Tab-separated table of C-alpha atoms and ligand atoms in Angstrom:
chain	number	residue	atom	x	y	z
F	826	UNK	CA	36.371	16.681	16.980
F	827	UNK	CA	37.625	15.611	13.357
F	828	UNK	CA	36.411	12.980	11.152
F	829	UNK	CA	39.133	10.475	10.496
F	830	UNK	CA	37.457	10.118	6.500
F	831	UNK	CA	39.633	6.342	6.090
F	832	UNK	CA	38.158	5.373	9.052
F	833	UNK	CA	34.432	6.573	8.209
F	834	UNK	CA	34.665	5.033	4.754
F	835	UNK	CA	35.526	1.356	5.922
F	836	UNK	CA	32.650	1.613	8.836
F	837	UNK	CA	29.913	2.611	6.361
F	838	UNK	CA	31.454	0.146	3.891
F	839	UNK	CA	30.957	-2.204	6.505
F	840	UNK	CA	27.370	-0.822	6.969
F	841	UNK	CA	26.429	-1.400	3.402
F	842	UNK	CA	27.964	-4.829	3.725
F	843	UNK	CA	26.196	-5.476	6.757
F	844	UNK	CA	23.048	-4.155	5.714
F	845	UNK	CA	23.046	-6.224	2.058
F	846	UNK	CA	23.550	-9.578	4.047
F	847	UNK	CA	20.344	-8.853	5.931
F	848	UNK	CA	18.442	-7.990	2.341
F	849	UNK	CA	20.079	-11.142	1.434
F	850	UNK	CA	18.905	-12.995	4.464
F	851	UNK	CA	15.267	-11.340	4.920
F	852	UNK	CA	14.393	-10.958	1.217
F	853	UNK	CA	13.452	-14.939	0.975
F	854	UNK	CA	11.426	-15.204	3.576
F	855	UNK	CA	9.356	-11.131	3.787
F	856	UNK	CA	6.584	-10.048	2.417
F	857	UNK	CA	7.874	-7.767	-0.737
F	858	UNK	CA	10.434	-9.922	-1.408
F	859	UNK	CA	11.166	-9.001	-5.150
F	860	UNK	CA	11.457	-5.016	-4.031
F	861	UNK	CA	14.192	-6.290	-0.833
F	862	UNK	CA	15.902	-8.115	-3.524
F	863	UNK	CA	15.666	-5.176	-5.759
F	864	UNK	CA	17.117	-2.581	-2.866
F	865	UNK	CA	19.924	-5.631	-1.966
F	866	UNK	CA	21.012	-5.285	-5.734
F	867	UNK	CA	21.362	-1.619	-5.219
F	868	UNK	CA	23.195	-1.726	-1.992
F	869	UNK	CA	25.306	-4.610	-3.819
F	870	UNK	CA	26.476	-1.727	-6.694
F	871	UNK	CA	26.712	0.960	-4.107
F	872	UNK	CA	29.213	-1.417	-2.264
F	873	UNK	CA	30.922	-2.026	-5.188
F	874	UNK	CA	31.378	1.498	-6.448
F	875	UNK	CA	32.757	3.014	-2.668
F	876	UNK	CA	35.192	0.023	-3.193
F	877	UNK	CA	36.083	1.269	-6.614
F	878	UNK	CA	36.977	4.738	-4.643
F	879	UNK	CA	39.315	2.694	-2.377
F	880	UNK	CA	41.288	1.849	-5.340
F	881	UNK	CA	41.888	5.448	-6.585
F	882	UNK	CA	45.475	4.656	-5.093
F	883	UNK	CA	46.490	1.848	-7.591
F	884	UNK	CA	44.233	2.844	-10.420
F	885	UNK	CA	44.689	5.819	-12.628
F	886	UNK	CA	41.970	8.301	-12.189
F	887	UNK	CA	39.930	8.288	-15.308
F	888	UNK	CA	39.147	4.453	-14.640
F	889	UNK	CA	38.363	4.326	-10.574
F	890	UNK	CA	36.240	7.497	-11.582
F	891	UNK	CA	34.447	6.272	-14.344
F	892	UNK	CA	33.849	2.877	-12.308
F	893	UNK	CA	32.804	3.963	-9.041
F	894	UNK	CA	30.303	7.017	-10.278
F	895	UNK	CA	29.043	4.634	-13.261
F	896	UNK	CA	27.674	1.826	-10.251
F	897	UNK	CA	27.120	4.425	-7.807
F	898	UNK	CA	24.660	5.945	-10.063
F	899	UNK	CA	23.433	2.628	-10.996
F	900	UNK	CA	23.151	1.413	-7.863
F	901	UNK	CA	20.824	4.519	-7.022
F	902	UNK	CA	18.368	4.023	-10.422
F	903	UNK	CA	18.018	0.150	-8.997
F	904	UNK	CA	17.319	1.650	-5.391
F	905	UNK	CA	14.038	3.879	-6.983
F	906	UNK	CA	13.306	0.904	-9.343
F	907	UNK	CA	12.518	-0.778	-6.264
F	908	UNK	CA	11.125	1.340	-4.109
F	909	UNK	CA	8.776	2.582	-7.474
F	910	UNK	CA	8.344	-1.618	-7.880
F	911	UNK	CA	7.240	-1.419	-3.797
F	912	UNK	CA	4.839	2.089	-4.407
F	913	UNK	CA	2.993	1.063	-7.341
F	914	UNK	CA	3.094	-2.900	-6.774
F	915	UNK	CA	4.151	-3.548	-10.435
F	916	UNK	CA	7.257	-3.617	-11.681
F	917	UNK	CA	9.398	-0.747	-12.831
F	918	UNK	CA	8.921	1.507	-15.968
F	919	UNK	CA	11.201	0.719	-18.545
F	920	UNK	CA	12.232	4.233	-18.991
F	921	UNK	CA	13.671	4.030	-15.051
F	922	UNK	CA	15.533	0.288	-16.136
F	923	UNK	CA	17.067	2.205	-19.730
F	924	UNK	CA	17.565	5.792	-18.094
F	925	UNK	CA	19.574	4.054	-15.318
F	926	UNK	CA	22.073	2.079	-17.782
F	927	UNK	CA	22.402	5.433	-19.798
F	928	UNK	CA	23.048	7.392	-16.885
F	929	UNK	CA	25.751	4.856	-15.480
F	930	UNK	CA	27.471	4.690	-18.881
F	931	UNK	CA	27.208	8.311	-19.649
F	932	UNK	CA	30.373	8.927	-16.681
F	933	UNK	CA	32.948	8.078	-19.760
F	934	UNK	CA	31.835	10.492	-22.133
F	935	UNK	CA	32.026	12.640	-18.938
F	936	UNK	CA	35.771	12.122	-18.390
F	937	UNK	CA	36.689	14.306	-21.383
F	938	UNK	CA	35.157	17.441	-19.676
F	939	UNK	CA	36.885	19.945	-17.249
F	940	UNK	CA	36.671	18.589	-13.991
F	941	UNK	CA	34.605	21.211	-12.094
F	942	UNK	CA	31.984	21.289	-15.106
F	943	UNK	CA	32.149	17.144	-14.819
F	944	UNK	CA	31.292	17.571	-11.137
F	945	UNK	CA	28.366	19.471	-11.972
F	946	UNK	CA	26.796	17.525	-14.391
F	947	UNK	CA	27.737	14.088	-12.491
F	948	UNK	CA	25.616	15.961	-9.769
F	949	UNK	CA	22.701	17.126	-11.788
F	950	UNK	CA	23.092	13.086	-12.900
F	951	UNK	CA	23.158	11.484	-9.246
F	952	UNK	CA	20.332	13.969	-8.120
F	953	UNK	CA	17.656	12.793	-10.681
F	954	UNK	CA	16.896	9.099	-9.496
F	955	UNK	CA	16.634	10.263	-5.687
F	956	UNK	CA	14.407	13.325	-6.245
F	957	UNK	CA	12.093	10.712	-8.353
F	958	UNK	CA	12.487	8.368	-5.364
F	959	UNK	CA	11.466	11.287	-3.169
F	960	UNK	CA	8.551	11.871	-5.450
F	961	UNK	CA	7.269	8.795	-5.540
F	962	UNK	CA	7.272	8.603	-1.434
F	963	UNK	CA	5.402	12.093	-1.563
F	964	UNK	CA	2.857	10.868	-4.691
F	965	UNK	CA	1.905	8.132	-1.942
F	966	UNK	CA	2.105	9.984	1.173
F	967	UNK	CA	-0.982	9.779	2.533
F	968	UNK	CA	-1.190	5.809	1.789
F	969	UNK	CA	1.771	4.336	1.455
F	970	UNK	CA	3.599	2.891	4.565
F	971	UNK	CA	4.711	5.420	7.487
F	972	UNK	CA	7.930	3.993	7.207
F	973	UNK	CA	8.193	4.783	3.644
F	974	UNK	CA	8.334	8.594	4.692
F	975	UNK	CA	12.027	8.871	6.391
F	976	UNK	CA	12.858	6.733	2.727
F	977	UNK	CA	11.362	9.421	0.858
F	978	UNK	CA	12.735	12.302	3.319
F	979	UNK	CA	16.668	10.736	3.241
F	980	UNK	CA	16.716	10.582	-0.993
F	981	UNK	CA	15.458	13.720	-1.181
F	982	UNK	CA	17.924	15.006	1.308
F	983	UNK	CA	20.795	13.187	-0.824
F	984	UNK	CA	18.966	14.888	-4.006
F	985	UNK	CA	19.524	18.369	-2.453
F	986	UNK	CA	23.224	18.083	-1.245
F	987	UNK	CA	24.031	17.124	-4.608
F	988	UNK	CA	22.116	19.936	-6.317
F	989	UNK	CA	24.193	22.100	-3.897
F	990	UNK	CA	27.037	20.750	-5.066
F	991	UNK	CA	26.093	21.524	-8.762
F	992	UNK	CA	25.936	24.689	-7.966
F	993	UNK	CA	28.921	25.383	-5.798
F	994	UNK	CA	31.336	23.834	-9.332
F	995	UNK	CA	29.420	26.159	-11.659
F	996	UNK	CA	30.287	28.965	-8.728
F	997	UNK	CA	33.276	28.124	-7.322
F	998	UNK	CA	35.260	25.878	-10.044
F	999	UNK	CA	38.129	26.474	-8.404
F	1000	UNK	CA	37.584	24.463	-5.633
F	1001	UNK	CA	36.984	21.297	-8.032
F	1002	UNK	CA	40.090	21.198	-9.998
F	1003	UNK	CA	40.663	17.884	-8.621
F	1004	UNK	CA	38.038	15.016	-7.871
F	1005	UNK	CA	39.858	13.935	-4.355
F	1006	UNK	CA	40.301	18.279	-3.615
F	1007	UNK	CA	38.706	18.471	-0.070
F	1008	UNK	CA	35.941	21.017	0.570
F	1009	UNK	CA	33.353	21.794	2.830
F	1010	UNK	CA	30.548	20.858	0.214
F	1011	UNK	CA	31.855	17.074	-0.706
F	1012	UNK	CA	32.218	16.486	2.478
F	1013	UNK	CA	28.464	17.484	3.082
F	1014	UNK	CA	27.515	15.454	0.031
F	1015	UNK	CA	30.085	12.648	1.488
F	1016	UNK	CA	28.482	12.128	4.972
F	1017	UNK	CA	24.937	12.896	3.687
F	1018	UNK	CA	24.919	10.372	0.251
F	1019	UNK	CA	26.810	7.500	2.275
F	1020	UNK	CA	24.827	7.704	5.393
F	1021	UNK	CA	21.281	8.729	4.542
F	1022	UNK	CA	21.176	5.976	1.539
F	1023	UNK	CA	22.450	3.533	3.936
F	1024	UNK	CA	19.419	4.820	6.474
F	1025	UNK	CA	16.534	5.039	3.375
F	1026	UNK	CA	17.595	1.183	3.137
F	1027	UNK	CA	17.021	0.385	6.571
F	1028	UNK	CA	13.614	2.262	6.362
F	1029	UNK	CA	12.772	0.551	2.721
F	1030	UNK	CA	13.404	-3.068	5.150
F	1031	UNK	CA	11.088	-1.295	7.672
F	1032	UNK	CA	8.409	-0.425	5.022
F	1033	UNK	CA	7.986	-4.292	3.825
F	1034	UNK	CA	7.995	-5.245	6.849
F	1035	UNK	CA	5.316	-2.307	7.970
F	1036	UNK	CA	3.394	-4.105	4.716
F	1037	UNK	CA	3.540	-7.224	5.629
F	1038	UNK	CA	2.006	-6.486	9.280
F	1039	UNK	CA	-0.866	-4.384	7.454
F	1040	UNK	CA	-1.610	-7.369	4.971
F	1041	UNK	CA	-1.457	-9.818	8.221
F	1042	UNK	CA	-4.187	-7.234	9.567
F	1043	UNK	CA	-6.619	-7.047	7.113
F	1044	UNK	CA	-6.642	-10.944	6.427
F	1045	UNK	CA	-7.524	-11.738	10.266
F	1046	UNK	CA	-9.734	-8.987	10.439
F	1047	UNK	CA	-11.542	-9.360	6.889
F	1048	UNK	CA	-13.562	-11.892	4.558
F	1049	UNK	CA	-10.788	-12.946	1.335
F	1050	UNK	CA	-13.327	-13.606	-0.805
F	1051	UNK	CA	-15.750	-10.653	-0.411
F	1052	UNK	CA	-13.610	-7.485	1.637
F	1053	UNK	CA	-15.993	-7.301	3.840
F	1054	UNK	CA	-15.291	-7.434	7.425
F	1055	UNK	CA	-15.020	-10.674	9.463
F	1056	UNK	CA	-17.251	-10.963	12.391
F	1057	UNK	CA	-15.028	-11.005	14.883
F	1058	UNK	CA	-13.722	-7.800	13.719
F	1059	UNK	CA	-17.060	-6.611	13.686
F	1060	UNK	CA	-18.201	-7.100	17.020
F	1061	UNK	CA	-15.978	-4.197	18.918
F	1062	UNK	CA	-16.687	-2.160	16.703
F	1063	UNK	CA	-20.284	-2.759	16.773
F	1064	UNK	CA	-19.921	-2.059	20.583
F	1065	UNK	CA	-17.552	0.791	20.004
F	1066	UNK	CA	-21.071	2.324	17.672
F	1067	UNK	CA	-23.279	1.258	20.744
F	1068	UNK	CA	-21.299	3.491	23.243
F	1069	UNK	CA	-21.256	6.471	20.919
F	1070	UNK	CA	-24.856	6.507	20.359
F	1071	UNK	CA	-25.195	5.993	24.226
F	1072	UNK	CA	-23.091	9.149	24.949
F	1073	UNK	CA	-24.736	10.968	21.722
F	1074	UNK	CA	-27.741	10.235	21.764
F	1075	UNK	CA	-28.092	8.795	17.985
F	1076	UNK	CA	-29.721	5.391	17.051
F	1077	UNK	CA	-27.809	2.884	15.333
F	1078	UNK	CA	-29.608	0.457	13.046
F	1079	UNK	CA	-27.811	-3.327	12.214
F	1080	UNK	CA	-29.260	-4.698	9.103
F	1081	UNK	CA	-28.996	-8.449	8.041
F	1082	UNK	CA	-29.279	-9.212	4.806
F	1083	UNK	CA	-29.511	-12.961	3.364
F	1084	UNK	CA	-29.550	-13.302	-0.466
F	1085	UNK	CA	-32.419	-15.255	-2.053
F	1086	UNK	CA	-31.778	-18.544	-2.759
F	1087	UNK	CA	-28.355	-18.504	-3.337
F	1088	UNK	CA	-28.153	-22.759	-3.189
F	1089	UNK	CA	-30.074	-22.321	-6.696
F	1090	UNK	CA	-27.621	-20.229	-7.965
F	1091	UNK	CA	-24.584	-22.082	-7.247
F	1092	UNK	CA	-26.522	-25.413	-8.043
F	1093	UNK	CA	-27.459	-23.814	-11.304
F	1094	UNK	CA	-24.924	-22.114	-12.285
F	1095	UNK	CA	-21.230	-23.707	-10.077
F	1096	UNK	CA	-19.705	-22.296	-7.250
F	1097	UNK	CA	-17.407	-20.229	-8.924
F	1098	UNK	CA	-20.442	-17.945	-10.149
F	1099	UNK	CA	-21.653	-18.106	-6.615
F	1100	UNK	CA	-18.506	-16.475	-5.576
F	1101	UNK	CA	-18.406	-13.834	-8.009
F	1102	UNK	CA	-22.035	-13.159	-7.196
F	1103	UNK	CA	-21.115	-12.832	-3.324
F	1104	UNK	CA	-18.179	-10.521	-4.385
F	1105	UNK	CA	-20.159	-8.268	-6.677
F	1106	UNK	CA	-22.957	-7.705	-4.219
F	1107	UNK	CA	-20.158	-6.591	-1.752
F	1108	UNK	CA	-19.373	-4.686	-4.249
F	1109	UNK	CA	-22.273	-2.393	-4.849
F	1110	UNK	CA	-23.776	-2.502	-0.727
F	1111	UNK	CA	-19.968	-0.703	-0.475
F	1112	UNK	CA	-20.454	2.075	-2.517
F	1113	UNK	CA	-24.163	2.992	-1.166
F	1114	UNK	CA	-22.364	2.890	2.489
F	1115	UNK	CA	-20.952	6.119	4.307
F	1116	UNK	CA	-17.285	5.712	5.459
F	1117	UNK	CA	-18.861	5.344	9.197
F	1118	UNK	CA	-20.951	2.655	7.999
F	1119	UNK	CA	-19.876	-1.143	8.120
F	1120	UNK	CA	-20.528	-4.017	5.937
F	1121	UNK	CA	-19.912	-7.695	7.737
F	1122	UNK	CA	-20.172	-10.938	6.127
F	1123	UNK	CA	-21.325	-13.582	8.669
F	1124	UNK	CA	-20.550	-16.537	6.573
F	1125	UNK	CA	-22.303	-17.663	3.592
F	1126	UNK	CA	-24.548	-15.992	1.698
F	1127	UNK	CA	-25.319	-13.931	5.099
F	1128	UNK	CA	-24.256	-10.221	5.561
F	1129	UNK	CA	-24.805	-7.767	8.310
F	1130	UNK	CA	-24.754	-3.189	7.913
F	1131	UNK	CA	-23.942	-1.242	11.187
F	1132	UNK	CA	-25.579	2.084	10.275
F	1133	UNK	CA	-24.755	4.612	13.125
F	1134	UNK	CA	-27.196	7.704	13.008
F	1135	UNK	CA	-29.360	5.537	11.342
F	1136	UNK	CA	-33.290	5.198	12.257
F	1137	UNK	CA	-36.054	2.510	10.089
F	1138	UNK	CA	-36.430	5.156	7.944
F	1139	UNK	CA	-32.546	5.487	7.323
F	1140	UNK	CA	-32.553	1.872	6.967
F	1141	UNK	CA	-35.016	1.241	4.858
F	1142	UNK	CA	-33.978	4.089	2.235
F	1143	UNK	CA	-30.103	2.158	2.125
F	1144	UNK	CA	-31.999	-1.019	1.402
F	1145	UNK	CA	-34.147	0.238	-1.169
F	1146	UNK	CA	-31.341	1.881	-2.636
F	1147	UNK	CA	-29.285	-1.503	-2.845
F	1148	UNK	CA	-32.422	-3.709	-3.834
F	1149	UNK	CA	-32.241	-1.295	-7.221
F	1150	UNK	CA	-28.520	-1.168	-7.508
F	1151	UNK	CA	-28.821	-5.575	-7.478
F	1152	UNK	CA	-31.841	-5.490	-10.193
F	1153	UNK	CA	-29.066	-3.205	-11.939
F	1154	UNK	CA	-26.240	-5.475	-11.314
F	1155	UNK	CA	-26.372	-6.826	-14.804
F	1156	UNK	CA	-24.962	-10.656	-13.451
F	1157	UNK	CA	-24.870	-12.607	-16.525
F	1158	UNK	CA	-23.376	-16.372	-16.206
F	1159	UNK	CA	-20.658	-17.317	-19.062
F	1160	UNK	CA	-23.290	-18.525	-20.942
F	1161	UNK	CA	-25.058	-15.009	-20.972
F	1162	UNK	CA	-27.716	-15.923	-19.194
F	1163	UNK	CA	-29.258	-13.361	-16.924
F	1164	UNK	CA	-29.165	-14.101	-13.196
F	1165	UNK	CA	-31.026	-11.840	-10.837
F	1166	UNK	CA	-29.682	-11.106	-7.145
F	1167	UNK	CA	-32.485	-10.299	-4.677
F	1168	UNK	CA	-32.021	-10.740	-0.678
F	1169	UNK	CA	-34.471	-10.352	2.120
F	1170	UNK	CA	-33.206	-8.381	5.072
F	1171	UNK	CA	-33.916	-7.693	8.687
F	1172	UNK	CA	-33.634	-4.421	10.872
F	1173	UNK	CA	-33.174	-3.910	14.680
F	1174	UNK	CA	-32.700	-0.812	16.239
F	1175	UNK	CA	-31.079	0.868	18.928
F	1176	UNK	CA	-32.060	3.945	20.288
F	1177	UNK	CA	-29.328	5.915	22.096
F	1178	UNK	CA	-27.645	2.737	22.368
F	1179	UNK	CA	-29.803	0.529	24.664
F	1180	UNK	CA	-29.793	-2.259	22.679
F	1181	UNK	CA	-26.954	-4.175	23.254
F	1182	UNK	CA	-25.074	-6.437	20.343
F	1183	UNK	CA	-26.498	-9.427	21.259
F	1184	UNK	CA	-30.191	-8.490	21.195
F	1185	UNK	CA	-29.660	-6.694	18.331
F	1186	UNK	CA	-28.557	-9.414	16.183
F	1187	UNK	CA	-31.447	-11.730	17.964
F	1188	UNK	CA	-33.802	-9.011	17.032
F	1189	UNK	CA	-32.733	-8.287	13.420
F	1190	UNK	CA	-32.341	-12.316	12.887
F	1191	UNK	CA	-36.209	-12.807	13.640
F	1192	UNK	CA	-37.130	-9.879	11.339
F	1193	UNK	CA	-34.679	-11.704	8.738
F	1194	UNK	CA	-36.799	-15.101	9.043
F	1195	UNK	CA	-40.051	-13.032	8.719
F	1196	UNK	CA	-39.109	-11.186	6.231
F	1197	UNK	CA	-37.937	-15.052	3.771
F	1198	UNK	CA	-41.785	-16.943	5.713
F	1199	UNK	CA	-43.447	-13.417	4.128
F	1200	UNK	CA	-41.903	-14.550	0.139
F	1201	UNK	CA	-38.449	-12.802	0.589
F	1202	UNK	CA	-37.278	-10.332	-1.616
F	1203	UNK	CA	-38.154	-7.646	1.087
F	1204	UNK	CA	-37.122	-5.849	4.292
F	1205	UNK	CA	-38.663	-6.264	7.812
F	1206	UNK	CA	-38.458	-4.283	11.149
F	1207	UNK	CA	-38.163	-6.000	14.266
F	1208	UNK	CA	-40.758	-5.584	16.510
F	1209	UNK	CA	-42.843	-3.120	14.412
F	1210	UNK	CA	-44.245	-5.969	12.569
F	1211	UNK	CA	-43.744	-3.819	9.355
F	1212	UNK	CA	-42.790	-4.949	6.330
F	1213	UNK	CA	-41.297	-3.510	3.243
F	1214	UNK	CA	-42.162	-5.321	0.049
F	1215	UNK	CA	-40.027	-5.435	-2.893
I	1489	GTP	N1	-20.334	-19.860	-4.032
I	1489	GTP	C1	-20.406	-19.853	-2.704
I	1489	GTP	N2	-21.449	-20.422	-2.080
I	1489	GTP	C2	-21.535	-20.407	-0.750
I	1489	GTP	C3	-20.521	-19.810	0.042
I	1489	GTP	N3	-20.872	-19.942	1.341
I	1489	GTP	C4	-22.054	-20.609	1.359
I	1489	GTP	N4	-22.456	-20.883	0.095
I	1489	GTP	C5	-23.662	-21.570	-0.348
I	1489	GTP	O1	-24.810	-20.748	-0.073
I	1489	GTP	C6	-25.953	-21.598	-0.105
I	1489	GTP	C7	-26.920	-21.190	0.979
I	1489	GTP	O2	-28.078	-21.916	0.807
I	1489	GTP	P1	-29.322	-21.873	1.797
I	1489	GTP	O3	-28.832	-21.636	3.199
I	1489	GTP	O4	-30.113	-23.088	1.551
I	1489	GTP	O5	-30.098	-20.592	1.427
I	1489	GTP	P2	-30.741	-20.092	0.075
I	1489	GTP	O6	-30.634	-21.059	-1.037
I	1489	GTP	O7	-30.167	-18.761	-0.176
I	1489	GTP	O8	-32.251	-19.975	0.445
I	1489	GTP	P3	-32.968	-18.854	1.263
I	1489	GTP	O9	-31.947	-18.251	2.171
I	1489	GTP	O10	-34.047	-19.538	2.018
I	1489	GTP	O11	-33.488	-17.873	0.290
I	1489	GTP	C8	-25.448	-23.035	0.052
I	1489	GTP	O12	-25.583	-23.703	-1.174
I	1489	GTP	C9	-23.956	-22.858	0.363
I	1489	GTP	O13	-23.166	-23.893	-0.192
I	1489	GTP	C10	-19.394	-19.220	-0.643
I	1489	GTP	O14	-18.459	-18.671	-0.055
I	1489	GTP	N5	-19.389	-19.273	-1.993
């Protein structure tokens, strides 16, 4: 089979067209809208400088050459300012913005050097930006979007062909004499530059939208104001907790916790306070939790812990812990006025399981109002009439 290269050229001009009217389209409307727009600018300067390498039959040389590697390379710099505007969720260094413009302008200088050297360093040029973009997906592999990883994989593909083709001028200069000279390695560097940056944008379209699902996710399934789960979310995997302690044999403990008249504090002190109360207590139950633990708000001032492997004892010694990290909270209102957090709490256990949600949450509810009747400030166990002063 052979490549008819005319024809290849106006289908992935066509591509690029085609995929820059979607970035167009989608970029109002999709989450990550300012990266899109930032990737449809690239695309837009890509487009422009494979059009500027149409022309190389009515231009002279110097100027289609200058032209088309000047927005090519810009058009890559604006790809990884977007993609590095996407990663980091801020937007681009300034070095990235000034190195890009440099880079671009830096093909006219380049004109007055022997072609095969020009090739070279126009290479060494075109690589940087992607292998930055590559290391940017690979900085963030682990949590950065999945579909950020065939991004990250097709600049750093591009990357390599080009450094390939550095090094085949400074070896072989002879097959670079002229730009348009056909050889095995621009063709390579061709097929891979035009198609895989045509693919990375597809899969940069495919991250934001990945993002946008994820963000959908985590507000249906999670309380805004605190980041603590929802209950609904809660629930199955309360159940899920129940099952594995049936089949394990452990005992999972579910903790409510109410904080001590909160009404005073937002009467006192506004609502806004309140909030920032709520959130800070989130806060510091998070960081005395292990990853298998869960932290629920109910509504209100109300939170519930699923501890799995968790007996009173277990219980008790989180609670204890988290009654000293609130004394040590340090909440001071605008006006610097000190403002104590305590909460009362109730436990409910169940061993291997047995206990199902519901009871649980009956069970641990009752110890709750025990534990605020007996002065609050302090834990109680269901059903071992036991209770744990401050
Ligand atoms: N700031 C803020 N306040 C909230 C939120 N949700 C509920 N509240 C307030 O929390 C307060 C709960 O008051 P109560 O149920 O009377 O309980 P309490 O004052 O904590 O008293 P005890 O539970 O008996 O110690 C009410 O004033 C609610 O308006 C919220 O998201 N933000």
């Amino acid at each position: 089979m052979t490549l008819h290269e005319p024809t290849l050229f106006v289908l992935l001009l066509l591509g690029y067209a085609m995929l820059g009217l979607q970035l167009v389209t989608a970029s109002r409307r999709l989450f990550g809208g300012e990266a899109l727009r930032g990737w449809g600018l690239g695309n837009s300067l890509m487009l422009a400088g494979y059009l500027f390498l149409l022309v190389d039959v009515v231009a002279p040389q110097p100027v289609w050459v200058v032209a088309s590697n000047g927005l090519i390379v810009l058009g890559e710099f604006v790809f990884v300012a977007a993609l590095q505007r996407f990663v980091d969720q801020a937007p681009p260094p300034r070095w990235l913005v000034m190195g890009g413009l440099a880079c671009a302008l830096s093909m006219a200088p380049l004109m007055m050097l022997a072609t095969p050297t020009r090739m070279a360093i126009m290479s060494l040029i075109a690589a940087a930006p992607l292998a930055w973009g590559g290391w940017l997906v690979v900085r963030q592999w682990r949590e950065a979007e999945r579909s950020l990883r065939p991004v990250g994989a097709m600049l750093a593909l591009v990357a390599a062909t080009l450094l390939i083709r550095c090094v085949h001028a400074v070896l072989q200069p002879s097959a670079y004499v002229d730009m348009t000279q056909p050889n095995p390695v621009q063709t390579l560097v061709a097929v891979a530059a035009y198609v895989a940056l045509l693919g990375a944008g597809f899969g940069f379209v495919l991250a934001c939208t990945e993002r946008a699902s994820r963000s959908l996710e985590r507000l249906a399934s999670h309380d805004h104001l605190t980041g603590a789960l929802n209950r609904q979310a809660a629930e199955p995997l309360l159940a899920q907790a129940l099952r594995r302690a049936r089949r394990g044999g452990g005992c999972v403990a579910f903790v409510l916790i109410d904080l001590d008249r909160f009404k005073q504090v937002n009467d006192r002190h506004g609502h806004v306070f309140g909030d920032e109360v709520l959130r800070r207590f989130a806060q510091t139950v998070r960081t005395r939790l292990r990853a298998s633990d869960l932290l629920v708000r109910l509504g209100g001032e109300e939170f519930a812990l699923v501890l799995p492997d968790s007996d009173a004892a277990g219980a008790r010694r989180v609670l204890e812990q988290l009654r000293g990290d609130c004394r040590e909270m340090g909440l001071h209102t605008e006006a610097g006025q000190a403002c104590p957090v305590s909460f009362s709490a109730g436990i409910a256990l169940s061993p291997q399981g047995r206990v199902d949600g519901e009871a649980l949450y009956r069970a641990a509810d009752g110890a709750l109002y025990a534990a605020k009747r007996g002065g609050r400030d302090r834990a109680v166990l269901a059903g071992a009439d036991e209770t744990i002063p401050a």
